[in-house]
PDB file of C-alpha atoms in Angstrom:
ATOM      1  CA  THR E   1      26.609  17.116 -13.317  1.00 65.00           C
ATOM      2  CA  ARG E   2      24.638  20.304 -13.983  1.00 80.00           C
ATOM      3  CA  VAL E   3      24.137  19.390 -17.626  1.00 81.00           C
ATOM      4  CA  ALA E   4      23.060  15.839 -16.677  1.00 78.00           C
ATOM      5  CA  CYS E   5      20.599  17.182 -14.094  1.00 82.00           C
ATOM      6  CA  GLN E   6      19.122  19.664 -16.545  1.00 87.00           C
ATOM      7  CA  LEU E   7      18.851  17.005 -19.258  1.00 86.00           C
ATOM      8  CA  ALA E   8      17.185  14.548 -16.879  1.00 84.00           C
ATOM      9  CA  LEU E   9      14.770  17.244 -15.633  1.00 89.00           C
ATOM     10  CA  ILE E  10      13.789  18.410 -19.121  1.00 91.00           C
ATOM     11  CA  THR E  11      13.350  14.841 -20.367  1.00 86.00           C
ATOM     12  CA  GLY E  12      11.336  13.860 -17.278  1.00 86.00           C
ATOM     13  CA  VAL E  13       9.051  16.895 -17.549  1.00 91.00           C
ATOM     14  CA  ALA E  14       8.520  16.310 -21.274  1.00 88.00           C
ATOM     15  CA  LEU E  15       7.667  12.628 -20.694  1.00 84.00           C
ATOM     16  CA  TRP E  16       5.331  13.517 -17.789  1.00 88.00           C
ATOM     17  CA  VAL E  17       3.501  16.162 -19.874  1.00 88.00           C
ATOM     18  CA  MET E  18       3.183  13.792 -22.809  1.00 84.00           C
ATOM     19  CA  ALA E  19       1.862  11.028 -20.564  1.00 84.00           C
ATOM     20  CA  ALA E  20      -0.616  13.393 -18.886  1.00 87.00           C
ATOM     21  CA  LEU E  21      -1.919  14.533 -22.265  1.00 87.00           C
ATOM     22  CA  ARG E  22      -1.950  10.971 -23.606  1.00 84.00           C
ATOM     23  CA  MET E  23       0.364  11.914 -26.460  1.00 83.00           C
ATOM     24  CA  SER E  24       2.203   8.612 -26.700  1.00 75.00           C
ATOM     25  CA  PHE E  25       0.853   8.180 -30.209  1.00 79.00           C
ATOM     26  CA  LEU E  26       3.308  10.891 -31.325  1.00 77.00           C
ATOM     27  CA  VAL E  27       6.228   8.510 -30.793  1.00 75.00           C
ATOM     28  CA  ARG E  28       4.965   6.523 -33.776  1.00 79.00           C
ATOM     29  CA  PHE E  29       5.829   9.471 -36.005  1.00 83.00           C
ATOM     30  CA  ILE E  30       9.439   9.612 -34.795  1.00 82.00           C
ATOM     31  CA  SER E  31      11.646   7.140 -36.610  1.00 86.00           C
ATOM     32  CA  ARG E  32      13.359   4.479 -34.540  1.00 86.00           C
ATOM     33  CA  PRO E  33      16.862   5.605 -35.553  1.00 89.00           C
ATOM     34  CA  ALA E  34      16.103   9.209 -34.495  1.00 88.00           C
ATOM     35  CA  LEU E  35      14.663   8.065 -31.168  1.00 86.00           C
ATOM     36  CA  SER E  36      17.519   5.661 -30.589  1.00 89.00           C
ATOM     37  CA  GLY E  37      20.046   8.373 -31.430  1.00 91.00           C
ATOM     38  CA  PHE E  38      18.435  10.797 -28.961  1.00 88.00           C
ATOM     39  CA  VAL E  39      18.441   8.254 -26.157  1.00 89.00           C
ATOM     40  CA  THR E  40      22.003   7.105 -26.917  1.00 93.00           C
ATOM     41  CA  GLY E  41      23.271  10.679 -27.123  1.00 91.00           C
ATOM     42  CA  SER E  42      21.634  11.541 -23.807  1.00 88.00           C
ATOM     43  CA  ALA E  43      23.227   8.460 -22.244  1.00 91.00           C
ATOM     44  CA  PHE E  44      26.696   9.443 -23.498  1.00 91.00           C
ATOM     45  CA  VAL E  45      26.351  12.999 -22.199  1.00 88.00           C
ATOM     46  CA  ILE E  46      25.215  11.773 -18.775  1.00 88.00           C
ATOM     47  CA  LEU E  47      28.011   9.162 -18.681  1.00 89.00           C
ATOM     48  CA  ALA E  48      30.687  11.701 -19.660  1.00 87.00           C
ATOM     49  CA  THR E  49      29.567  14.219 -17.037  1.00 86.00           C
ATOM     50  CA  GLN E  50      29.405  11.574 -14.278  1.00 87.00           C
ATOM     51  CA  MET E  51      32.693   9.779 -14.921  1.00 88.00           C
ATOM     52  CA  LYS E  52      34.854  12.466 -13.278  1.00 87.00           C
ATOM     53  CA  ASP E  53      32.846  11.998 -10.065  1.00 87.00           C
ATOM     54  CA  PHE E  54      32.974   8.193 -10.369  1.00 88.00           C
ATOM     55  CA  PHE E  55      36.778   8.256 -10.577  1.00 88.00           C
ATOM     56  CA  GLY E  56      37.159  11.077  -8.030  1.00 86.00           C
ATOM     57  CA  LEU E  57      38.947  13.374 -10.467  1.00 86.00           C
ATOM     58  CA  ARG E  58      39.179  16.912  -9.103  1.00 82.00           C
ATOM     59  CA  SER E  59      41.241  18.462 -11.898  1.00 81.00           C
ATOM     60  CA  VAL E  60      38.639  17.989 -14.642  1.00 79.00           C
ATOM     61  CA  PRO E  61      37.210  21.453 -15.405  1.00 82.00           C
ATOM     62  CA  LYS E  62      33.494  22.081 -15.272  1.00 80.00           C
ATOM     63  CA  GLY E  63      31.452  23.522 -18.122  1.00 77.00           C
ATOM     64  CA  VAL E  64      33.347  21.918 -20.996  1.00 82.00           C
ATOM     65  CA  ASP E  65      31.694  20.219 -23.940  1.00 85.00           C
ATOM     66  CA  PHE E  66      31.433  16.469 -24.403  1.00 86.00           C
ATOM     67  CA  PHE E  67      34.679  15.832 -26.295  1.00 89.00           C
ATOM     68  CA  GLU E  68      36.742  18.093 -24.039  1.00 89.00           C
ATOM     69  CA  ASN E  69      35.269  16.324 -21.027  1.00 86.00           C
ATOM     70  CA  VAL E  70      36.233  12.904 -22.423  1.00 89.00           C
ATOM     71  CA  TYR E  71      39.728  14.238 -23.212  1.00 90.00           C
ATOM     72  CA  PHE E  72      40.247  15.625 -19.694  1.00 89.00           C
ATOM     73  CA  ILE E  73      38.949  12.441 -18.063  1.00 89.00           C
ATOM     74  CA  THR E  74      41.296  10.219 -20.091  1.00 89.00           C
ATOM     75  CA  THR E  75      44.322  12.452 -19.400  1.00 89.00           C
ATOM     76  CA  CYS E  76      43.508  12.700 -15.672  1.00 88.00           C
ATOM     77  CA  LEU E  77      42.923   8.959 -15.126  1.00 88.00           C
ATOM     78  CA  PRO E  78      46.288   8.499 -13.306  1.00 89.00           C
ATOM     79  CA  GLN E  79      44.960  10.843 -10.621  1.00 88.00           C
ATOM     80  CA  THR E  80      42.027   8.530  -9.868  1.00 86.00           C
ATOM     81  CA  SER E  81      41.018   8.419  -6.218  1.00 84.00           C
ATOM     82  CA  SER E  82      40.967   4.724  -5.320  1.00 83.00           C
ATOM     83  CA  PRO E  83      38.543   5.040  -2.367  1.00 83.00           C
ATOM     84  CA  VAL E  84      36.031   7.066  -4.402  1.00 85.00           C
ATOM     85  CA  MET E  85      36.225   4.646  -7.330  1.00 88.00           C
ATOM     86  CA  LEU E  86      35.894   1.594  -5.067  1.00 88.00           C
ATOM     87  CA  LEU E  87      32.813   3.163  -3.438  1.00 88.00           C
ATOM     88  CA  GLY E  88      31.327   3.774  -6.901  1.00 89.00           C
ATOM     89  CA  VAL E  89      32.029   0.189  -7.937  1.00 91.00           C
ATOM     90  CA  LEU E  90      30.460  -1.053  -4.706  1.00 90.00           C
ATOM     91  CA  VAL E  91      27.279   0.904  -5.380  1.00 89.00           C
ATOM     92  CA  VAL E  92      27.091  -0.424  -8.954  1.00 90.00           C
ATOM     93  CA  VAL E  93      27.634  -4.011  -7.709  1.00 90.00           C
ATOM     94  CA  ILE E  94      24.902  -3.583  -5.071  1.00 87.00           C
ATOM     95  CA  ILE E  95      22.421  -2.212  -7.625  1.00 86.00           C
ATOM     96  CA  GLU E  96      23.219  -4.831 -10.264  1.00 87.00           C
ATOM     97  CA  GLY E  97      23.401  -7.658  -7.719  1.00 85.00           C
ATOM     98  CA  SER E  98      20.055  -6.797  -6.255  1.00 83.00           C
ATOM     99  CA  LYS E  99      18.406  -7.732  -9.552  1.00 79.00           C
ATOM    100  CA  ARG E 100      18.910 -11.342  -8.456  1.00 80.00           C
ATOM    101  CA  LEU E 101      16.678 -10.687  -5.447  1.00 77.00           C
ATOM    102  CA  LYS E 102      13.668 -10.704  -7.770  1.00 78.00           C
ATOM    103  CA  ALA E 103      14.056 -14.481  -8.121  1.00 77.00           C
ATOM    104  CA  THR E 104      13.555 -14.963  -4.376  1.00 79.00           C
ATOM    105  CA  PRO E 105       9.853 -14.498  -3.514  1.00 78.00           C
ATOM    106  CA  TYR E 106      10.278 -13.059  -0.046  1.00 76.00           C
ATOM    107  CA  LEU E 107      13.042 -10.630  -1.184  1.00 77.00           C
ATOM    108  CA  ARG E 108      11.249  -9.419  -4.313  1.00 79.00           C
ATOM    109  CA  ARG E 109       9.913  -6.260  -2.605  1.00 80.00           C
ATOM    110  CA  LEU E 110      13.386  -5.447  -1.352  1.00 79.00           C
ATOM    111  CA  SER E 111      14.722  -5.285  -4.937  1.00 78.00           C
ATOM    112  CA  GLN E 112      12.392  -2.340  -5.612  1.00 82.00           C
ATOM    113  CA  PHE E 113      14.463  -0.218  -3.220  1.00 85.00           C
ATOM    114  CA  LYS E 114      17.887  -1.181  -4.563  1.00 86.00           C
ATOM    115  CA  GLU E 115      19.055   2.406  -5.107  1.00 87.00           C
ATOM    116  CA  LEU E 116      17.998   3.438  -1.595  1.00 90.00           C
ATOM    117  CA  ILE E 117      19.719   0.387  -0.113  1.00 88.00           C
ATOM    118  CA  ALA E 118      22.909   1.203  -2.078  1.00 90.00           C
ATOM    119  CA  VAL E 119      22.903   4.796  -0.829  1.00 91.00           C
ATOM    120  CA  ILE E 120      22.325   3.729   2.785  1.00 93.00           C
ATOM    121  CA  ILE E 121      25.122   1.133   2.651  1.00 91.00           C
ATOM    122  CA  ALA E 122      27.541   3.612   0.972  1.00 90.00           C
ATOM    123  CA  THR E 123      26.668   6.296   3.553  1.00 92.00           C
ATOM    124  CA  ILE E 124      27.267   3.946   6.482  1.00 92.00           C
ATOM    125  CA  LEU E 125      30.528   2.758   4.914  1.00 88.00           C
ATOM    126  CA  CYS E 126      31.727   6.362   4.366  1.00 87.00           C
ATOM    127  CA  TRP E 127      30.805   7.228   7.932  1.00 88.00           C
ATOM    128  CA  LEU E 128      32.653   4.222   9.330  1.00 86.00           C
ATOM    129  CA  ILE E 129      35.779   4.840   7.264  1.00 80.00           C
ATOM    130  CA  SER E 130      35.866   8.571   8.047  1.00 81.00           C
ATOM    131  CA  SER E 131      35.326   7.973  11.793  1.00 80.00           C
ATOM    132  CA  LEU E 132      38.116   5.385  11.873  1.00 75.00           C
ATOM    133  CA  TYR E 133      40.418   7.700   9.914  1.00 69.00           C
ATOM    134  CA  ILE E 134      39.683  10.670  12.187  1.00 63.00           C
ATOM    135  CA  GLU E 135      40.313   8.576  15.332  1.00 55.00           C
ATOM    136  CA  GLU E 136      43.587   7.372  13.809  1.00 51.00           C
ATOM    137  CA  MET E 137      44.671  10.968  13.134  1.00 47.00           C
ATOM    138  CA  GLU E 138      43.801  12.039  16.693  1.00 52.00           C
ATOM    139  CA  ASP E 139      46.175   9.445  18.136  1.00 48.00           C
ATOM    140  CA  PHE E 140      49.208  11.190  16.548  1.00 42.00           C
TER     141      PHE E 140
END
């Protein structure tokens, strides 16, 4: 996640500086395949670094390169934490499903906060599950 955060920060700062200096014309000098390759490569790196957290894999080492990370994730898939993965799937479904809210006029503004809504729902769900689990353990 550290690499993904650094990459996102550097890319965001570079885009902000270029926008502030009105340097968007420079993109015309970068070929489409080079620009597409950079964006695709960044997406793969971010995806590979986030998948261990999505599946709840604790045994994947940190600080490995892209191909080692993919190897460790694929070999550790049997150790997937079902609750963590289901929570990740729920958040993705909420974010993707909220795109349909744009079609409804009075819910259009709500779709702008889809990530915040997903985080709030996931937090409440985690709190409910953990409080039920803790109460269950106290009964024994």
